[in-house]
Amino acid sequence: ANTTGTVETIPSGHGGYRFSHALLQQAVYEAIAPIQRAQIHLATAKALEEIHQDYLAQHAGELAYHFSQAKTISGPEKLVRYSLMAGEFSLEAYAHDQALALFQQGLAAKEKGEIDSESASLLFGLGRAQLADLGRSQFPEAHRNLDQAFNYFAASDDVERAVAVAEHPVPNIAGLNIGASKRISLALEMVPPDSRTAGRLLSLLGRIAGSQKGDYQAAAAAFSKALAIARQENDPALELKTIAEESYVSMWHFKWQEILDKV
């Protein structure tokens, strides 16, 4: 270390240096003019892009941070791109709070105007993160975000992405998943009626209709169609999932029926 103790060598054998305390680093950083800080962050981001070009997803959070600090001179494009990429990477790692912040950052950086594919993807990510990380009071906002994403993909004839939004699992809480069954029903109109995708959607629709909306007849009809598709397509995973969902709905239906009969 030097005589003042401001910096010290990094004990890695590579001859690097670091500040001896984070507050010293912050003081030096804040003493740099804003335009110069932005230039440093932009240069760092470009260097990281080149170094990690084959592993961008793993370093997207770091890239999003540097592009956010360089936004005044680099623009929002790469900030949005890496916020989306880092948000998806965080969701896969179950870091829901981090994903929430990244998707919000990406949306905030988007210029105001009509929704596009990128903002729809950010809304889809934000809705998933909200369902996973926030309390019940935030469910309506999460569903509004999922609705916006679904509506964009559906209007763009992006069936795969629309189905992905419709298929995303929602917490099994009655009254708090407004919109989920509508998204599923609309997605069913976009896919072949006897396809595996239709079977998966019908299985989900049956669970929501039976356990959250209390419509046992609609649930039974959806499960019946899903099972027929599963057997026709020789899809044991779909068949088992549908049987499990049907059993769960039947259990609650007969339980509530028993309670009502005693009243």
Coordinates of C-alpha atoms in Angstrom, one line a residue:
A1 CA 0.0 0.0 0.0
N2 CA 1.1 3.6 -0.4
T3 CA 2.2 5.8 2.5
T4 CA -1.2 7.6 2.8
G5 CA -3.2 4.4 2.9
T6 CA -5.5 5.6 0.2
V7 CA -4.9 2.7 -2.2
E8 CA -3.5 -0.7 -1.7
T9 CA -2.4 -3.6 -3.9
I10 CA -4.8 -6.3 -4.7
P11 CA -3.5 -9.6 -3.3
S12 CA -3.9 -11.5 -6.6
G13 CA -0.4 -11.3 -7.9
H14 CA -1.5 -9.3 -11.0
G15 CA -0.1 -6.0 -9.8
G16 CA -3.5 -4.3 -9.5
Y17 CA -4.6 -1.6 -7.0
R18 CA -7.8 -0.7 -5.2
F19 CA -9.1 1.9 -2.8
S20 CA -8.6 1.0 0.8
H21 CA -12.2 2.0 1.7
A22 CA -15.4 2.3 -0.4
L23 CA -16.0 5.8 0.9
L24 CA -12.7 6.9 -0.6
Q25 CA -13.7 5.4 -3.9
Q26 CA -17.0 7.2 -3.8
A27 CA -15.4 10.5 -3.0
V28 CA -13.0 10.3 -5.9
Y29 CA -15.9 9.1 -8.2
E30 CA -18.1 12.1 -7.3
A31 CA -15.2 14.5 -7.8
I32 CA -15.2 13.6 -11.5
A33 CA -17.3 15.8 -13.8
P34 CA -20.6 14.2 -14.9
I35 CA -19.7 14.1 -18.6
Q36 CA -16.4 12.5 -17.8
R37 CA -18.1 9.9 -15.6
A38 CA -20.5 9.1 -18.4
Q39 CA -17.6 8.7 -20.8
I40 CA -15.8 6.3 -18.4
H41 CA -18.9 4.2 -18.0
L42 CA -19.5 4.1 -21.8
A43 CA -15.9 3.0 -22.4
T44 CA -16.2 0.4 -19.6
A45 CA -19.5 -0.9 -21.1
K46 CA -17.9 -1.2 -24.6
A47 CA -14.9 -3.0 -23.2
L48 CA -17.2 -5.4 -21.3
E49 CA -19.2 -6.1 -24.5
E50 CA -16.1 -7.0 -26.3
I51 CA -14.6 -9.2 -23.5
H52 CA -17.9 -11.0 -22.8
Q53 CA -19.4 -11.1 -26.3
D54 CA -20.0 -14.8 -26.0
Y55 CA -21.5 -14.6 -22.5
L56 CA -23.5 -11.4 -22.6
A57 CA -26.5 -12.7 -20.6
Q58 CA -24.3 -13.6 -17.6
H59 CA -22.9 -10.0 -17.6
A60 CA -26.0 -8.2 -18.7
G61 CA -26.6 -6.7 -15.3
E62 CA -23.2 -5.1 -15.2
L63 CA -23.7 -3.8 -18.8
A64 CA -27.1 -2.4 -17.9
Y65 CA -25.6 -0.5 -15.0
H66 CA -22.8 1.1 -17.0
F67 CA -25.1 2.0 -19.9
S68 CA -27.5 3.5 -17.4
Q69 CA -24.7 5.7 -16.1
A70 CA -23.7 6.6 -19.7
K71 CA -27.3 7.2 -20.9
T72 CA -26.8 11.0 -21.5
I73 CA -24.2 10.3 -24.2
S74 CA -25.0 6.7 -25.4
G75 CA -28.8 6.9 -25.6
P76 CA -31.3 4.4 -24.2
E77 CA -31.1 1.6 -26.7
K78 CA -28.4 -0.6 -25.1
L79 CA -29.7 0.3 -21.6
V80 CA -33.1 -1.1 -22.6
R81 CA -31.5 -4.2 -24.3
Y82 CA -29.3 -5.2 -21.4
S83 CA -32.0 -4.4 -18.8
L84 CA -34.3 -6.8 -20.5
M85 CA -31.6 -9.4 -20.9
A86 CA -30.5 -9.1 -17.3
G87 CA -34.1 -9.2 -16.1
E88 CA -34.7 -12.5 -17.8
F89 CA -31.4 -13.9 -16.5
S90 CA -32.5 -12.8 -13.0
L91 CA -35.9 -14.5 -13.3
E92 CA -34.2 -17.7 -14.3
A93 CA -32.1 -17.5 -11.2
Y94 CA -35.2 -16.8 -9.0
A95 CA -33.8 -13.3 -8.1
H96 CA -37.2 -11.8 -8.5
D97 CA -36.6 -8.5 -6.7
Q98 CA -33.5 -7.9 -8.9
A99 CA -35.5 -8.8 -12.0
L100 CA -38.3 -6.4 -10.9
A101 CA -35.8 -3.5 -10.7
L102 CA -34.3 -4.3 -14.1
F103 CA -37.5 -4.5 -16.0
Q104 CA -38.7 -1.3 -14.4
Q105 CA -35.4 0.3 -15.4
G106 CA -35.8 -0.8 -19.0
L107 CA -39.3 0.5 -19.2
A108 CA -38.4 3.8 -17.7
A109 CA -35.6 4.2 -20.4
K110 CA -38.0 3.5 -23.3
E111 CA -39.2 6.6 -25.0
K112 CA -42.9 7.4 -24.6
G113 CA -45.1 6.3 -27.4
E114 CA -46.8 3.2 -28.7
I115 CA -45.8 -0.1 -27.3
D116 CA -43.4 -2.1 -29.4
S117 CA -41.9 -5.6 -29.2
E118 CA -39.2 -4.6 -26.7
S119 CA -41.5 -2.8 -24.3
A120 CA -44.0 -5.8 -24.6
S121 CA -41.2 -8.1 -23.6
L122 CA -40.3 -5.8 -20.7
L123 CA -44.0 -5.7 -19.5
F124 CA -44.1 -9.5 -19.7
G125 CA -41.0 -9.8 -17.6
L126 CA -42.3 -7.1 -15.1
G127 CA -45.6 -8.9 -14.7
R128 CA -43.9 -12.2 -14.0
A129 CA -41.6 -10.6 -11.5
Q130 CA -44.5 -8.8 -9.8
L131 CA -46.5 -12.0 -9.4
A132 CA -43.4 -13.7 -7.9
D133 CA -42.1 -11.0 -5.7
L134 CA -44.9 -8.7 -4.6
G135 CA -47.9 -9.2 -2.3
R136 CA -51.5 -9.8 -3.3
S137 CA -52.3 -6.1 -3.5
Q138 CA -50.0 -5.9 -6.6
F139 CA -51.6 -8.7 -8.5
P140 CA -54.0 -6.4 -10.5
E141 CA -51.0 -4.3 -11.7
A142 CA -49.1 -7.5 -12.6
H143 CA -52.1 -8.7 -14.7
R144 CA -52.4 -5.3 -16.4
N145 CA -48.8 -5.7 -17.5
L146 CA -49.4 -9.2 -18.7
D147 CA -52.5 -8.0 -20.5
Q148 CA -50.6 -5.3 -22.3
A149 CA -47.9 -7.8 -23.4
F150 CA -50.4 -10.3 -24.5
N151 CA -52.4 -7.8 -26.5
Y152 CA -49.4 -6.6 -28.3
F153 CA -48.2 -10.1 -29.3
A154 CA -51.7 -11.1 -30.3
A155 CA -52.1 -8.0 -32.5
S156 CA -48.7 -8.7 -34.0
D157 CA -49.7 -12.3 -34.8
D158 CA -46.8 -13.5 -32.6
V159 CA -48.6 -16.6 -31.5
E160 CA -45.6 -18.1 -29.7
R161 CA -45.1 -15.1 -27.5
A162 CA -48.9 -14.6 -26.9
V163 CA -49.2 -18.2 -25.8
A164 CA -46.2 -17.8 -23.5
V165 CA -47.9 -15.0 -21.7
A166 CA -51.2 -16.8 -21.5
E167 CA -49.5 -20.0 -20.2
H168 CA -47.6 -18.3 -17.5
P169 CA -48.8 -19.8 -14.2
V170 CA -50.7 -17.5 -11.8
P171 CA -51.0 -18.0 -8.0
N172 CA -54.0 -20.1 -7.2
I173 CA -55.9 -17.4 -5.3
A174 CA -59.6 -16.8 -6.1
G175 CA -60.5 -13.3 -7.1
L176 CA -57.0 -12.1 -7.7
N177 CA -56.3 -13.4 -11.2
I178 CA -58.6 -11.3 -13.2
G179 CA -57.7 -11.5 -16.9
A180 CA -55.9 -14.8 -16.8
S181 CA -58.8 -16.8 -18.1
K182 CA -59.5 -14.2 -20.8
R183 CA -55.9 -14.4 -22.0
I184 CA -56.1 -18.2 -22.2
S185 CA -59.4 -18.1 -24.0
L186 CA -58.0 -15.7 -26.6
A187 CA -54.9 -17.7 -27.0
L188 CA -57.0 -20.8 -27.7
E189 CA -58.5 -19.0 -30.7
M190 CA -55.0 -18.5 -32.1
V191 CA -53.8 -22.1 -32.0
P192 CA -55.0 -25.3 -33.8
P193 CA -57.9 -26.7 -31.6
D194 CA -56.5 -30.3 -31.4
S195 CA -52.8 -29.3 -30.7
R196 CA -50.7 -29.9 -27.7
T197 CA -50.7 -26.2 -27.1
A198 CA -54.4 -26.1 -27.0
G199 CA -54.4 -29.0 -24.6
R200 CA -52.0 -27.1 -22.2
L201 CA -54.2 -24.0 -22.4
L202 CA -57.4 -26.0 -21.8
S203 CA -55.8 -27.7 -18.7
L204 CA -54.9 -24.2 -17.3
L205 CA -58.4 -22.9 -18.1
G206 CA -60.0 -25.8 -16.3
R207 CA -58.0 -25.1 -13.1
I208 CA -58.8 -21.4 -13.2
A209 CA -62.5 -21.9 -14.0
G210 CA -62.9 -24.6 -11.3
S211 CA -60.8 -23.4 -8.4
Q212 CA -60.9 -19.6 -8.8
K213 CA -64.2 -18.9 -10.6
G214 CA -66.2 -21.7 -9.1
D215 CA -67.5 -22.8 -12.5
Y216 CA -67.2 -26.6 -12.1
Q217 CA -69.1 -27.4 -15.4
A218 CA -66.8 -25.1 -17.4
A219 CA -63.8 -26.7 -15.7
A220 CA -65.0 -30.2 -16.4
A221 CA -65.5 -29.4 -20.1
A222 CA -62.0 -27.9 -20.4
F223 CA -60.4 -30.9 -18.7
S224 CA -62.3 -33.3 -20.9
K225 CA -61.0 -31.6 -24.1
A226 CA -57.4 -31.4 -22.7
L227 CA -57.5 -35.2 -21.8
A228 CA -58.8 -36.1 -25.3
I229 CA -55.9 -34.1 -26.9
A230 CA -53.3 -35.6 -24.5
R231 CA -54.4 -39.1 -25.4
Q232 CA -54.7 -38.4 -29.1
E233 CA -51.2 -36.9 -29.2
N234 CA -49.8 -39.6 -26.9
D235 CA -48.6 -36.9 -24.5
P236 CA -48.4 -38.5 -21.0
A237 CA -47.0 -35.3 -19.4
L238 CA -50.1 -33.3 -20.5
E239 CA -52.4 -36.2 -19.4
L240 CA -50.9 -36.4 -15.9
K241 CA -51.0 -32.7 -15.5
T242 CA -54.6 -32.5 -16.5
I243 CA -55.6 -35.4 -14.2
A244 CA -53.8 -33.7 -11.3
E245 CA -55.5 -30.3 -12.0
E246 CA -58.9 -32.1 -12.4
S247 CA -58.5 -33.9 -9.1
Y248 CA -57.6 -30.7 -7.3
V249 CA -60.7 -28.9 -8.7
S250 CA -62.9 -31.9 -8.0
M251 CA -61.7 -32.0 -4.4
W252 CA -62.6 -28.4 -3.7
H253 CA -65.9 -28.7 -5.6
F254 CA -67.1 -31.6 -3.6
K255 CA -65.7 -30.2 -0.3
W256 CA -67.7 -27.0 -0.8
Q257 CA -70.7 -28.9 -2.0
E258 CA -70.6 -30.9 1.3
I259 CA -70.4 -27.7 3.3
L260 CA -73.3 -26.1 1.5
D261 CA -75.4 -29.2 2.0
K262 CA -74.9 -28.9 5.7
V263 CA -75.9 -25.3 5.8

